[in-house]
Amino acid sequence: MIELDEKVTREMNKYLEGTTIEEILERNKKMFHFQVMFNATQMEQGIDVLDLSVRGYNCLKRCGYNTLRDLVNGVETKEDATSKRQLLGVRNLGRKSAEEILIKLFYYQFQVLSDERKRQYMQRIVESNQ
C-alpha cells in the first residue's frame, strides 16, 4: 500500500466510529471498495487535481485519460475486473502507481464532499468493505 496522506486520513477518521480508514484499507488491501460521486463540473476537471506522481500522471495522459470523467469511465466500464487490474493494463503503469491513482481518487472524492455528506460517505465505505 502506498503512503497515506496523514491530513486526509485524520479528517476521514473523524467520521468513523470504532475503526480507522487505515484499518479498513489494511484489511481490504486486495479489494477495497469506494463509490465515485463527482458532479458534472468535477468530472470535467483534469487529472492533475489528483496530484499524482510524474509516472502515474504521464502514463494516464499517454493513454488518453485527461479528465476525471475519462479516468472514472475508463476504469469502471469493463465487467469482471477490478479498477486496479484495469489500471495495470496501462502501459508502463506498475502496481504502486495504480494504487496511488486509486487512493488519490478516493481521497479527492472525500475532499470534494460537503461536510454533511462526508459522514454518510464514510459509513458507506465501512459497510461496503466489511
Tab-separated table of N, CA, C and O in Angstrom:
chain	number	residue	atom	x	y	z
A	1	MET	N	0.839	-1.180	0.000
A	1	MET	CA	0.000	0.000	0.000
A	1	MET	C	0.879	1.236	0.000
A	1	MET	O	1.889	1.279	0.679
A	2	ILE	N	0.471	2.258	-0.733
A	2	ILE	CA	1.245	3.482	-0.765
A	2	ILE	C	1.106	4.234	0.544
A	2	ILE	O	0.222	3.971	1.342
A	3	GLU	N	1.954	5.200	0.743
A	3	GLU	CA	1.924	6.001	1.957
A	3	GLU	C	0.643	6.837	1.983
A	3	GLU	O	0.284	7.477	0.995
A	4	LEU	N	-0.023	6.827	3.101
A	4	LEU	CA	-1.289	7.541	3.240
A	4	LEU	C	-1.051	8.995	3.617
A	4	LEU	O	-0.095	9.312	4.324
A	5	ASP	N	-1.922	9.870	3.159
A	5	ASP	CA	-1.862	11.288	3.482
A	5	ASP	C	-2.413	11.476	4.893
A	5	ASP	O	-3.605	11.256	5.138
A	6	GLU	N	-1.563	11.886	5.814
A	6	GLU	CA	-1.932	11.984	7.225
A	6	GLU	C	-3.085	12.955	7.462
A	6	GLU	O	-4.001	12.673	8.243
A	7	LYS	N	-3.071	14.096	6.798
A	7	LYS	CA	-4.116	15.099	6.983
A	7	LYS	C	-5.488	14.568	6.540
A	7	LYS	O	-6.482	14.721	7.253
A	8	VAL	N	-5.534	13.937	5.382
A	8	VAL	CA	-6.807	13.420	4.859
A	8	VAL	C	-7.299	12.260	5.716
A	8	VAL	O	-8.484	12.190	6.049
A	9	THR	N	-6.408	11.347	6.088
A	9	THR	CA	-6.838	10.200	6.888
A	9	THR	C	-7.334	10.650	8.264
A	9	THR	O	-8.301	10.096	8.782
A	10	ARG	N	-6.714	11.666	8.833
A	10	ARG	CA	-7.166	12.194	10.124
A	10	ARG	C	-8.587	12.750	9.999
A	10	ARG	O	-9.435	12.508	10.850
A	11	GLU	N	-8.856	13.477	8.912
A	11	GLU	CA	-10.200	14.010	8.705
A	11	GLU	C	-11.210	12.883	8.478
A	11	GLU	O	-12.316	12.899	9.012
A	12	MET	N	-10.826	11.867	7.689
A	12	MET	CA	-11.715	10.729	7.460
A	12	MET	C	-12.044	10.024	8.770
A	12	MET	O	-13.182	9.628	9.010
A	13	ASN	N	-11.042	9.866	9.613
A	13	ASN	CA	-11.226	9.155	10.879
A	13	ASN	C	-12.188	9.873	11.819
A	13	ASN	O	-12.810	9.234	12.664
A	14	LYS	N	-12.353	11.187	11.652
A	14	LYS	CA	-13.328	11.922	12.466
A	14	LYS	C	-14.745	11.415	12.219
A	14	LYS	O	-15.591	11.511	13.090
A	15	TYR	N	-14.989	10.874	11.033
A	15	TYR	CA	-16.322	10.428	10.659
A	15	TYR	C	-16.531	8.925	10.880
A	15	TYR	O	-17.589	8.403	10.566
A	16	LEU	N	-15.537	8.247	11.401
A	16	LEU	CA	-15.627	6.810	11.634
A	16	LEU	C	-15.720	6.519	13.125
A	16	LEU	O	-15.094	7.197	13.929
A	17	GLU	N	-16.481	5.494	13.451
A	17	GLU	CA	-16.607	5.089	14.848
A	17	GLU	C	-16.147	3.649	14.990
A	17	GLU	O	-16.605	2.773	14.261
A	18	GLY	N	-15.218	3.397	15.903
A	18	GLY	CA	-14.768	2.046	16.187
A	18	GLY	C	-13.742	1.489	15.221
A	18	GLY	O	-13.318	0.353	15.369
A	19	THR	N	-13.344	2.259	14.237
A	19	THR	CA	-12.323	1.821	13.286
A	19	THR	C	-11.653	3.056	12.701
A	19	THR	O	-12.048	4.184	12.984
A	20	THR	N	-10.629	2.837	11.914
A	20	THR	CA	-9.957	3.934	11.215
A	20	THR	C	-9.871	3.581	9.735
A	20	THR	O	-9.987	2.414	9.364
A	21	ILE	N	-9.648	4.593	8.920
A	21	ILE	CA	-9.516	4.326	7.493
A	21	ILE	C	-8.266	3.486	7.223
A	21	ILE	O	-8.262	2.636	6.328
A	22	GLU	N	-7.232	3.659	8.032
A	22	GLU	CA	-6.027	2.842	7.878
A	22	GLU	C	-6.348	1.367	8.090
A	22	GLU	O	-5.864	0.513	7.338
A	23	GLU	N	-7.143	1.064	9.115
A	23	GLU	CA	-7.528	-0.332	9.386
A	23	GLU	C	-8.375	-0.899	8.254
A	23	GLU	O	-8.190	-2.045	7.847
A	24	ILE	N	-9.288	-0.094	7.738
A	24	ILE	CA	-10.143	-0.551	6.639
A	24	ILE	C	-9.303	-0.841	5.399
A	24	ILE	O	-9.472	-1.879	4.750
A	25	LEU	N	-8.383	0.059	5.072
A	25	LEU	CA	-7.526	-0.143	3.900
A	25	LEU	C	-6.624	-1.359	4.069
A	25	LEU	O	-6.432	-2.124	3.128
A	26	GLU	N	-6.077	-1.536	5.256
A	26	GLU	CA	-5.197	-2.685	5.501
A	26	GLU	C	-5.974	-3.995	5.404
A	26	GLU	O	-5.524	-4.961	4.796
A	27	ARG	N	-7.147	-4.029	5.994
A	27	ARG	CA	-7.980	-5.231	5.994
A	27	ARG	C	-8.464	-5.583	4.581
A	27	ARG	O	-8.649	-6.743	4.255
A	28	ASN	N	-8.647	-4.585	3.737
A	28	ASN	CA	-9.212	-4.788	2.403
A	28	ASN	C	-8.243	-4.392	1.294
A	28	ASN	O	-8.665	-3.926	0.237
A	29	LYS	N	-6.954	-4.589	1.517
A	29	LYS	CA	-5.973	-4.116	0.536
A	29	LYS	C	-6.091	-4.802	-0.819
A	29	LYS	O	-5.731	-4.232	-1.827
A	30	LYS	N	-6.608	-6.001	-0.861
A	30	LYS	CA	-6.763	-6.685	-2.152
A	30	LYS	C	-8.003	-6.222	-2.906
A	30	LYS	O	-8.035	-6.223	-4.122
A	31	MET	N	-9.057	-5.826	-2.148
A	31	MET	CA	-10.312	-5.452	-2.793
A	31	MET	C	-11.005	-4.368	-1.970
A	31	MET	O	-11.932	-4.630	-1.217
A	32	PHE	N	-10.537	-3.139	-2.083
A	32	PHE	CA	-11.125	-2.006	-1.378
A	32	PHE	C	-12.185	-1.372	-2.272
A	32	PHE	O	-11.940	-1.084	-3.432
A	33	HIS	N	-13.383	-1.161	-1.719
A	33	HIS	CA	-14.500	-0.608	-2.489
A	33	HIS	C	-14.787	0.828	-2.069
A	33	HIS	O	-14.862	1.114	-0.876
A	34	PHE	N	-14.950	1.691	-3.070
A	34	PHE	CA	-15.440	3.042	-2.799
A	34	PHE	C	-16.211	3.521	-4.012
A	34	PHE	O	-15.991	3.073	-5.120
A	35	GLN	N	-17.148	4.431	-3.744
A	35	GLN	CA	-18.017	4.934	-4.793
A	35	GLN	C	-17.536	6.309	-5.232
A	35	GLN	O	-17.139	7.127	-4.418
A	36	VAL	N	-17.603	6.562	-6.528
A	36	VAL	CA	-17.269	7.869	-7.074
A	36	VAL	C	-18.576	8.612	-7.299
A	36	VAL	O	-19.467	8.112	-7.975
A	37	MET	N	-18.678	9.800	-6.711
A	37	MET	CA	-19.908	10.577	-6.790
A	37	MET	C	-19.622	12.020	-7.213
A	37	MET	O	-20.136	12.960	-6.630
A	38	PHE	N	-18.804	12.214	-8.210
A	38	PHE	CA	-18.491	13.555	-8.675
A	38	PHE	C	-19.680	14.143	-9.419
A	38	PHE	O	-20.399	13.423	-10.115
A	39	ASN	N	-19.844	15.462	-9.315
A	39	ASN	CA	-20.868	16.112	-10.125
A	39	ASN	C	-20.282	16.392	-11.515
A	39	ASN	O	-19.091	16.139	-11.763
A	40	ALA	N	-21.102	16.908	-12.417
A	40	ALA	CA	-20.678	17.103	-13.810
A	40	ALA	C	-19.466	18.031	-13.924
A	40	ALA	O	-18.547	17.775	-14.709
A	41	THR	N	-19.435	19.078	-13.133
A	41	THR	CA	-18.306	20.021	-13.172
A	41	THR	C	-17.027	19.348	-12.696
A	41	THR	O	-15.959	19.517	-13.302
A	42	GLN	N	-17.126	18.583	-11.616
A	42	GLN	CA	-15.948	17.895	-11.088
A	42	GLN	C	-15.431	16.856	-12.074
A	42	GLN	O	-14.228	16.665	-12.200
A	43	MET	N	-16.345	16.182	-12.773
A	43	MET	CA	-15.932	15.156	-13.747
A	43	MET	C	-15.117	15.748	-14.885
A	43	MET	O	-14.305	15.056	-15.491
A	44	GLU	N	-15.310	17.014	-15.180
A	44	GLU	CA	-14.578	17.654	-16.276
A	44	GLU	C	-13.221	18.201	-15.863
A	44	GLU	O	-12.457	18.678	-16.697
A	45	GLN	N	-12.885	18.096	-14.590
A	45	GLN	CA	-11.583	18.563	-14.127
A	45	GLN	C	-10.483	17.653	-14.666
A	45	GLN	O	-10.685	16.446	-14.839
A	46	GLY	N	-9.326	18.239	-14.895
A	46	GLY	CA	-8.184	17.462	-15.357
A	46	GLY	C	-7.674	16.535	-14.270
A	46	GLY	O	-7.870	16.797	-13.074
A	47	ILE	N	-6.998	15.472	-14.673
A	47	ILE	CA	-6.473	14.514	-13.694
A	47	ILE	C	-5.394	15.128	-12.811
A	47	ILE	O	-5.042	14.560	-11.779
A	48	ASP	N	-4.891	16.300	-13.193
A	48	ASP	CA	-3.875	16.963	-12.384
A	48	ASP	C	-4.394	17.339	-10.997
A	48	ASP	O	-3.597	17.513	-10.071
A	49	VAL	N	-5.732	17.422	-10.791
A	49	VAL	CA	-6.270	17.725	-9.458
A	49	VAL	C	-5.959	16.618	-8.463
A	49	VAL	O	-6.019	16.837	-7.260
A	50	LEU	N	-5.614	15.432	-8.949
A	50	LEU	CA	-5.296	14.312	-8.066
A	50	LEU	C	-3.885	14.397	-7.499
A	50	LEU	O	-3.537	13.655	-6.595
A	51	ASP	N	-3.060	15.298	-8.054
A	51	ASP	CA	-1.687	15.480	-7.580
A	51	ASP	C	-0.915	14.162	-7.615
A	51	ASP	O	-0.351	13.714	-6.613
A	52	LEU	N	-0.890	13.551	-8.790
A	52	LEU	CA	-0.239	12.255	-8.980
A	52	LEU	C	1.264	12.401	-9.163
A	52	LEU	O	1.765	13.478	-9.500
A	53	SER	N	1.972	11.300	-9.006
A	53	SER	CA	3.396	11.271	-9.310
A	53	SER	C	3.569	11.473	-10.818
A	53	SER	O	2.621	11.298	-11.595
A	54	VAL	N	4.757	11.813	-11.218
A	54	VAL	CA	5.042	12.042	-12.636
A	54	VAL	C	4.741	10.781	-13.451
A	54	VAL	O	4.111	10.854	-14.508
A	55	ARG	N	5.162	9.612	-12.970
A	55	ARG	CA	4.926	8.362	-13.707
A	55	ARG	C	3.431	8.107	-13.877
A	55	ARG	O	2.959	7.840	-14.965
A	56	GLY	N	2.678	8.180	-12.788
A	56	GLY	CA	1.244	7.926	-12.860
A	56	GLY	C	0.547	8.899	-13.792
A	56	GLY	O	-0.264	8.510	-14.640
A	57	TYR	N	0.861	10.167	-13.637
A	57	TYR	CA	0.258	11.208	-14.469
A	57	TYR	C	0.574	10.993	-15.947
A	57	TYR	O	-0.319	10.996	-16.795
A	58	ASN	N	1.850	10.783	-16.267
A	58	ASN	CA	2.256	10.617	-17.669
A	58	ASN	C	1.652	9.365	-18.310
A	58	ASN	O	1.242	9.390	-19.469
A	59	CYS	N	1.600	8.280	-17.563
A	59	CYS	CA	1.005	7.051	-18.097
A	59	CYS	C	-0.471	7.252	-18.419
A	59	CYS	O	-0.960	6.815	-19.465
A	60	LEU	N	-1.192	7.916	-17.522
A	60	LEU	CA	-2.614	8.162	-17.765
A	60	LEU	C	-2.813	9.085	-18.964
A	60	LEU	O	-3.668	8.829	-19.823
A	61	LYS	N	-2.034	10.150	-19.032
A	61	LYS	CA	-2.159	11.095	-20.150
A	61	LYS	C	-1.866	10.409	-21.481
A	61	LYS	O	-2.564	10.629	-22.468
A	62	ARG	N	-0.836	9.574	-21.497
A	62	ARG	CA	-0.448	8.882	-22.722
A	62	ARG	C	-1.570	7.960	-23.216
A	62	ARG	O	-1.738	7.750	-24.410
A	63	CYS	N	-2.364	7.445	-22.296
A	63	CYS	CA	-3.471	6.554	-22.664
A	63	CYS	C	-4.780	7.299	-22.885
A	63	CYS	O	-5.821	6.675	-23.072
A	64	GLY	N	-4.747	8.616	-22.835
A	64	GLY	CA	-5.936	9.400	-23.125
A	64	GLY	C	-6.814	9.719	-21.933
A	64	GLY	O	-7.934	10.204	-22.085
A	65	TYR	N	-6.323	9.478	-20.724
A	65	TYR	CA	-7.066	9.846	-19.519
A	65	TYR	C	-6.712	11.295	-19.177
A	65	TYR	O	-5.724	11.553	-18.503
A	66	ASN	N	-7.508	12.235	-19.657
A	66	ASN	CA	-7.222	13.648	-19.432
A	66	ASN	C	-8.055	14.262	-18.317
A	66	ASN	O	-7.601	15.156	-17.629
A	67	THR	N	-9.280	13.785	-18.151
A	67	THR	CA	-10.182	14.324	-17.135
A	67	THR	C	-10.575	13.227	-16.141
A	67	THR	O	-10.353	12.040	-16.402
A	68	LEU	N	-11.177	13.642	-15.044
A	68	LEU	CA	-11.679	12.656	-14.090
A	68	LEU	C	-12.734	11.781	-14.755
A	68	LEU	O	-12.811	10.588	-14.484
A	69	ARG	N	-13.530	12.350	-15.657
A	69	ARG	CA	-14.522	11.560	-16.396
A	69	ARG	C	-13.838	10.448	-17.196
A	69	ARG	O	-14.255	9.303	-17.159
A	70	ASP	N	-12.769	10.790	-17.901
A	70	ASP	CA	-12.029	9.778	-18.672
A	70	ASP	C	-11.535	8.666	-17.759
A	70	ASP	O	-11.658	7.483	-18.074
A	71	LEU	N	-10.980	9.056	-16.627
A	71	LEU	CA	-10.418	8.081	-15.695
A	71	LEU	C	-11.514	7.208	-15.088
A	71	LEU	O	-11.421	5.977	-15.120
A	72	VAL	N	-12.557	7.827	-14.570
A	72	VAL	CA	-13.629	7.069	-13.918
A	72	VAL	C	-14.339	6.166	-14.927
A	72	VAL	O	-14.553	4.983	-14.658
A	73	ASN	N	-14.676	6.688	-16.078
A	73	ASN	CA	-15.364	5.873	-17.081
A	73	ASN	C	-14.451	4.799	-17.660
A	73	ASN	O	-14.882	3.681	-17.902
A	74	GLY	N	-13.194	5.117	-17.848
A	74	GLY	CA	-12.251	4.151	-18.395
A	74	GLY	C	-11.934	3.021	-17.451
A	74	GLY	O	-11.683	1.894	-17.860
A	75	VAL	N	-11.976	3.297	-16.165
A	75	VAL	CA	-11.640	2.288	-15.171
A	75	VAL	C	-12.860	1.466	-14.775
A	75	VAL	O	-12.747	0.307	-14.471
A	76	GLU	N	-14.049	2.036	-14.839
A	76	GLU	CA	-15.224	1.339	-14.322
A	76	GLU	C	-16.085	0.641	-15.370
A	76	GLU	O	-17.010	-0.045	-15.020
A	77	THR	N	-15.796	0.793	-16.643
A	77	THR	CA	-16.737	0.304	-17.648
A	77	THR	C	-16.625	-1.185	-17.951
A	77	THR	O	-17.576	-1.785	-18.401
A	78	LYS	N	-15.486	-1.778	-17.725
A	78	LYS	CA	-15.327	-3.193	-18.059
A	78	LYS	C	-15.828	-4.083	-16.927
A	78	LYS	O	-15.571	-3.821	-15.764
A	79	GLU	N	-16.531	-5.134	-17.295
A	79	GLU	CA	-17.066	-6.061	-16.289
A	79	GLU	C	-16.014	-7.094	-15.880
A	79	GLU	O	-15.077	-7.360	-16.612
A	80	ASP	N	-16.218	-7.683	-14.712
A	80	ASP	CA	-15.388	-8.779	-14.199
A	80	ASP	C	-13.914	-8.421	-14.023
A	80	ASP	O	-13.047	-9.266	-14.179
A	81	ALA	N	-13.635	-7.161	-13.733
A	81	ALA	CA	-12.251	-6.772	-13.463
A	81	ALA	C	-12.249	-5.663	-12.433
A	81	ALA	O	-13.128	-4.814	-12.427
A	82	THR	N	-11.277	-5.666	-11.547
A	82	THR	CA	-11.170	-4.601	-10.567
A	82	THR	C	-10.573	-3.371	-11.237
A	82	THR	O	-9.911	-3.462	-12.276
A	83	SER	N	-10.781	-2.225	-10.631
A	83	SER	CA	-10.207	-0.986	-11.154
A	83	SER	C	-8.691	-1.076	-11.186
A	83	SER	O	-8.052	-0.633	-12.133
A	84	LYS	N	-8.117	-1.675	-10.146
A	84	LYS	CA	-6.657	-1.805	-10.089
A	84	LYS	C	-6.147	-2.685	-11.225
A	84	LYS	O	-5.172	-2.344	-11.893
A	85	ARG	N	-6.815	-3.782	-11.479
A	85	ARG	CA	-6.396	-4.683	-12.562
A	85	ARG	C	-6.473	-3.973	-13.913
A	85	ARG	O	-5.610	-4.131	-14.761
A	86	GLN	N	-7.519	-3.186	-14.100
A	86	GLN	CA	-7.649	-2.451	-15.357
A	86	GLN	C	-6.551	-1.405	-15.499
A	86	GLN	O	-5.994	-1.230	-16.575
A	87	LEU	N	-6.222	-0.726	-14.407
A	87	LEU	CA	-5.139	0.257	-14.458
A	87	LEU	C	-3.802	-0.412	-14.756
A	87	LEU	O	-2.950	0.163	-15.430
A	88	LEU	N	-3.619	-1.619	-14.260
A	88	LEU	CA	-2.365	-2.326	-14.518
A	88	LEU	C	-2.189	-2.643	-16.007
A	88	LEU	O	-1.080	-2.930	-16.450
A	89	GLY	N	-3.277	-2.555	-16.763
A	89	GLY	CA	-3.195	-2.745	-18.204
A	89	GLY	C	-2.650	-1.530	-18.949
A	89	GLY	O	-2.322	-1.601	-20.121
A	90	VAL	N	-2.532	-0.419	-18.247
A	90	VAL	CA	-1.976	0.794	-18.848
A	90	VAL	C	-0.468	0.613	-18.981
A	90	VAL	O	0.212	0.241	-18.027
A	91	ARG	N	0.030	0.851	-20.166
A	91	ARG	CA	1.454	0.647	-20.461
A	91	ARG	C	2.346	1.432	-19.504
A	91	ARG	O	2.122	2.611	-19.259
A	92	ASN	N	3.332	0.758	-18.933
A	92	ASN	CA	4.329	1.310	-18.012
A	92	ASN	C	3.775	1.749	-16.658
A	92	ASN	O	4.459	2.430	-15.911
A	93	LEU	N	2.556	1.361	-16.348
A	93	LEU	CA	1.975	1.704	-15.057
A	93	LEU	C	2.052	0.472	-14.160
A	93	LEU	O	1.416	-0.537	-14.428
A	94	GLY	N	2.830	0.564	-13.109
A	94	GLY	CA	3.011	-0.568	-12.209
A	94	GLY	C	2.008	-0.587	-11.076
A	94	GLY	O	1.134	0.277	-10.964
A	95	ARG	N	2.162	-1.565	-10.199
A	95	ARG	CA	1.256	-1.772	-9.071
A	95	ARG	C	1.207	-0.557	-8.149
A	95	ARG	O	0.141	-0.101	-7.756
A	96	LYS	N	2.372	-0.009	-7.799
A	96	LYS	CA	2.401	1.136	-6.887
A	96	LYS	C	1.712	2.353	-7.488
A	96	LYS	O	0.992	3.075	-6.802
A	97	SER	N	1.923	2.579	-8.776
A	97	SER	CA	1.278	3.719	-9.431
A	97	SER	C	-0.228	3.520	-9.524
A	97	SER	O	-0.999	4.463	-9.334
A	98	ALA	N	-0.668	2.295	-9.798
A	98	ALA	CA	-2.111	2.001	-9.852
A	98	ALA	C	-2.736	2.238	-8.478
A	98	ALA	O	-3.811	2.841	-8.375
A	99	GLU	N	-2.062	1.787	-7.425
A	99	GLU	CA	-2.565	2.006	-6.062
A	99	GLU	C	-2.609	3.496	-5.743
A	99	GLU	O	-3.558	3.989	-5.139
A	100	GLU	N	-1.563	4.215	-6.150
A	100	GLU	CA	-1.516	5.657	-5.907
A	100	GLU	C	-2.691	6.357	-6.585
A	100	GLU	O	-3.364	7.197	-5.971
A	101	ILE	N	-2.975	6.021	-7.817
A	101	ILE	CA	-4.071	6.645	-8.556
A	101	ILE	C	-5.397	6.393	-7.860
A	101	ILE	O	-6.195	7.311	-7.658
A	102	LEU	N	-5.634	5.168	-7.463
A	102	LEU	CA	-6.906	4.828	-6.819
A	102	LEU	C	-7.055	5.485	-5.448
A	102	LEU	O	-8.137	5.992	-5.123
A	103	ILE	N	-6.004	5.507	-4.653
A	103	ILE	CA	-6.114	6.109	-3.324
A	103	ILE	C	-6.275	7.621	-3.441
A	103	ILE	O	-7.048	8.238	-2.705
A	104	LYS	N	-5.614	8.224	-4.404
A	104	LYS	CA	-5.755	9.675	-4.570
A	104	LYS	C	-7.126	10.024	-5.138
A	104	LYS	O	-7.692	11.069	-4.793
A	105	LEU	N	-7.675	9.169	-5.965
A	105	LEU	CA	-9.044	9.361	-6.440
A	105	LEU	C	-10.011	9.254	-5.254
A	105	LEU	O	-10.937	10.061	-5.113
A	106	PHE	N	-9.792	8.293	-4.391
A	106	PHE	CA	-10.601	8.120	-3.186
A	106	PHE	C	-10.493	9.346	-2.286
A	106	PHE	O	-11.501	9.884	-1.813
A	107	TYR	N	-9.284	9.810	-2.029
A	107	TYR	CA	-9.073	10.997	-1.203
A	107	TYR	C	-9.776	12.212	-1.811
A	107	TYR	O	-10.432	12.971	-1.116
A	108	TYR	N	-9.597	12.403	-3.118
A	108	TYR	CA	-10.189	13.566	-3.774
A	108	TYR	C	-11.713	13.502	-3.674
A	108	TYR	O	-12.360	14.509	-3.415
A	109	GLN	N	-12.284	12.319	-3.887
A	109	GLN	CA	-13.732	12.161	-3.767
A	109	GLN	C	-14.192	12.614	-2.383
A	109	GLN	O	-15.161	13.356	-2.256
A	110	PHE	N	-13.506	12.184	-1.351
A	110	PHE	CA	-13.860	12.563	0.018
A	110	PHE	C	-13.753	14.075	0.209
A	110	PHE	O	-14.644	14.707	0.773
A	111	GLN	N	-12.683	14.663	-0.268
A	111	GLN	CA	-12.426	16.074	-0.031
A	111	GLN	C	-13.430	17.000	-0.712
A	111	GLN	O	-13.686	18.091	-0.210
A	112	VAL	N	-14.006	16.605	-1.830
A	112	VAL	CA	-14.944	17.481	-2.527
A	112	VAL	C	-16.368	17.367	-1.988
A	112	VAL	O	-17.240	18.139	-2.385
A	113	LEU	N	-16.619	16.431	-1.091
A	113	LEU	CA	-17.942	16.299	-0.498
A	113	LEU	C	-18.178	17.404	0.530
A	113	LEU	O	-17.236	17.866	1.180
A	114	SER	N	-19.439	17.780	0.684
A	114	SER	CA	-19.780	18.736	1.740
A	114	SER	C	-19.600	18.035	3.083
A	114	SER	O	-19.628	16.801	3.161
A	115	ASP	N	-19.430	18.826	4.126
A	115	ASP	CA	-19.226	18.247	5.459
A	115	ASP	C	-20.366	17.322	5.860
A	115	ASP	O	-20.146	16.281	6.463
A	116	GLU	N	-21.583	17.690	5.515
A	116	GLU	CA	-22.731	16.850	5.896
A	116	GLU	C	-22.741	15.512	5.160
A	116	GLU	O	-23.236	14.521	5.683
A	117	ARG	N	-22.179	15.459	3.962
A	117	ARG	CA	-22.175	14.210	3.202
A	117	ARG	C	-20.989	13.320	3.536
A	117	ARG	O	-21.001	12.126	3.245
A	118	LYS	N	-19.942	13.869	4.141
A	118	LYS	CA	-18.745	13.083	4.455
A	118	LYS	C	-19.056	11.937	5.419
A	118	LYS	O	-18.573	10.831	5.238
A	119	ARG	N	-19.874	12.195	6.431
A	119	ARG	CA	-20.217	11.142	7.402
A	119	ARG	C	-20.942	9.998	6.702
A	119	ARG	O	-20.624	8.829	6.904
A	120	GLN	N	-21.909	10.315	5.848
A	120	GLN	CA	-22.655	9.290	5.108
A	120	GLN	C	-21.720	8.507	4.199
A	120	GLN	O	-21.818	7.287	4.092
A	121	TYR	N	-20.830	9.207	3.531
A	121	TYR	CA	-19.891	8.561	2.621
A	121	TYR	C	-18.996	7.577	3.369
A	121	TYR	O	-18.807	6.446	2.936
A	122	MET	N	-18.472	8.008	4.504
A	122	MET	CA	-17.587	7.139	5.267
A	122	MET	C	-18.346	5.945	5.836
A	122	MET	O	-17.799	4.850	5.928
A	123	GLN	N	-19.605	6.126	6.175
A	123	GLN	CA	-20.411	4.997	6.641
A	123	GLN	C	-20.581	3.978	5.516
A	123	GLN	O	-20.499	2.775	5.730
A	124	ARG	N	-20.778	4.461	4.289
A	124	ARG	CA	-20.876	3.554	3.134
A	124	ARG	C	-19.566	2.808	2.895
A	124	ARG	O	-19.558	1.657	2.512
A	125	ILE	N	-18.444	3.482	3.134
A	125	ILE	CA	-17.130	2.846	2.994
A	125	ILE	C	-17.034	1.672	3.973
A	125	ILE	O	-16.605	0.574	3.612
A	126	VAL	N	-17.428	1.903	5.215
A	126	VAL	CA	-17.380	0.853	6.238
A	126	VAL	C	-18.274	-0.312	5.810
A	126	VAL	O	-17.851	-1.477	5.835
A	127	GLU	N	-19.491	-0.025	5.394
A	127	GLU	CA	-20.444	-1.075	5.013
A	127	GLU	C	-19.988	-1.874	3.795
A	127	GLU	O	-20.121	-3.096	3.772
A	128	SER	N	-19.437	-1.202	2.812
A	128	SER	CA	-19.041	-1.921	1.594
A	128	SER	C	-17.704	-2.634	1.713
A	128	SER	O	-17.334	-3.410	0.836
A	129	ASN	N	-16.979	-2.400	2.808
A	129	ASN	CA	-15.680	-3.043	2.992
A	129	ASN	C	-15.625	-3.908	4.242
A	129	ASN	O	-14.574	-4.076	4.857
A	130	GLN	N	-16.750	-4.499	4.624
A	130	GLN	CA	-16.777	-5.387	5.788
A	130	GLN	C	-16.347	-6.776	5.419
A	130	GLN	O	-16.448	-7.255	4.382
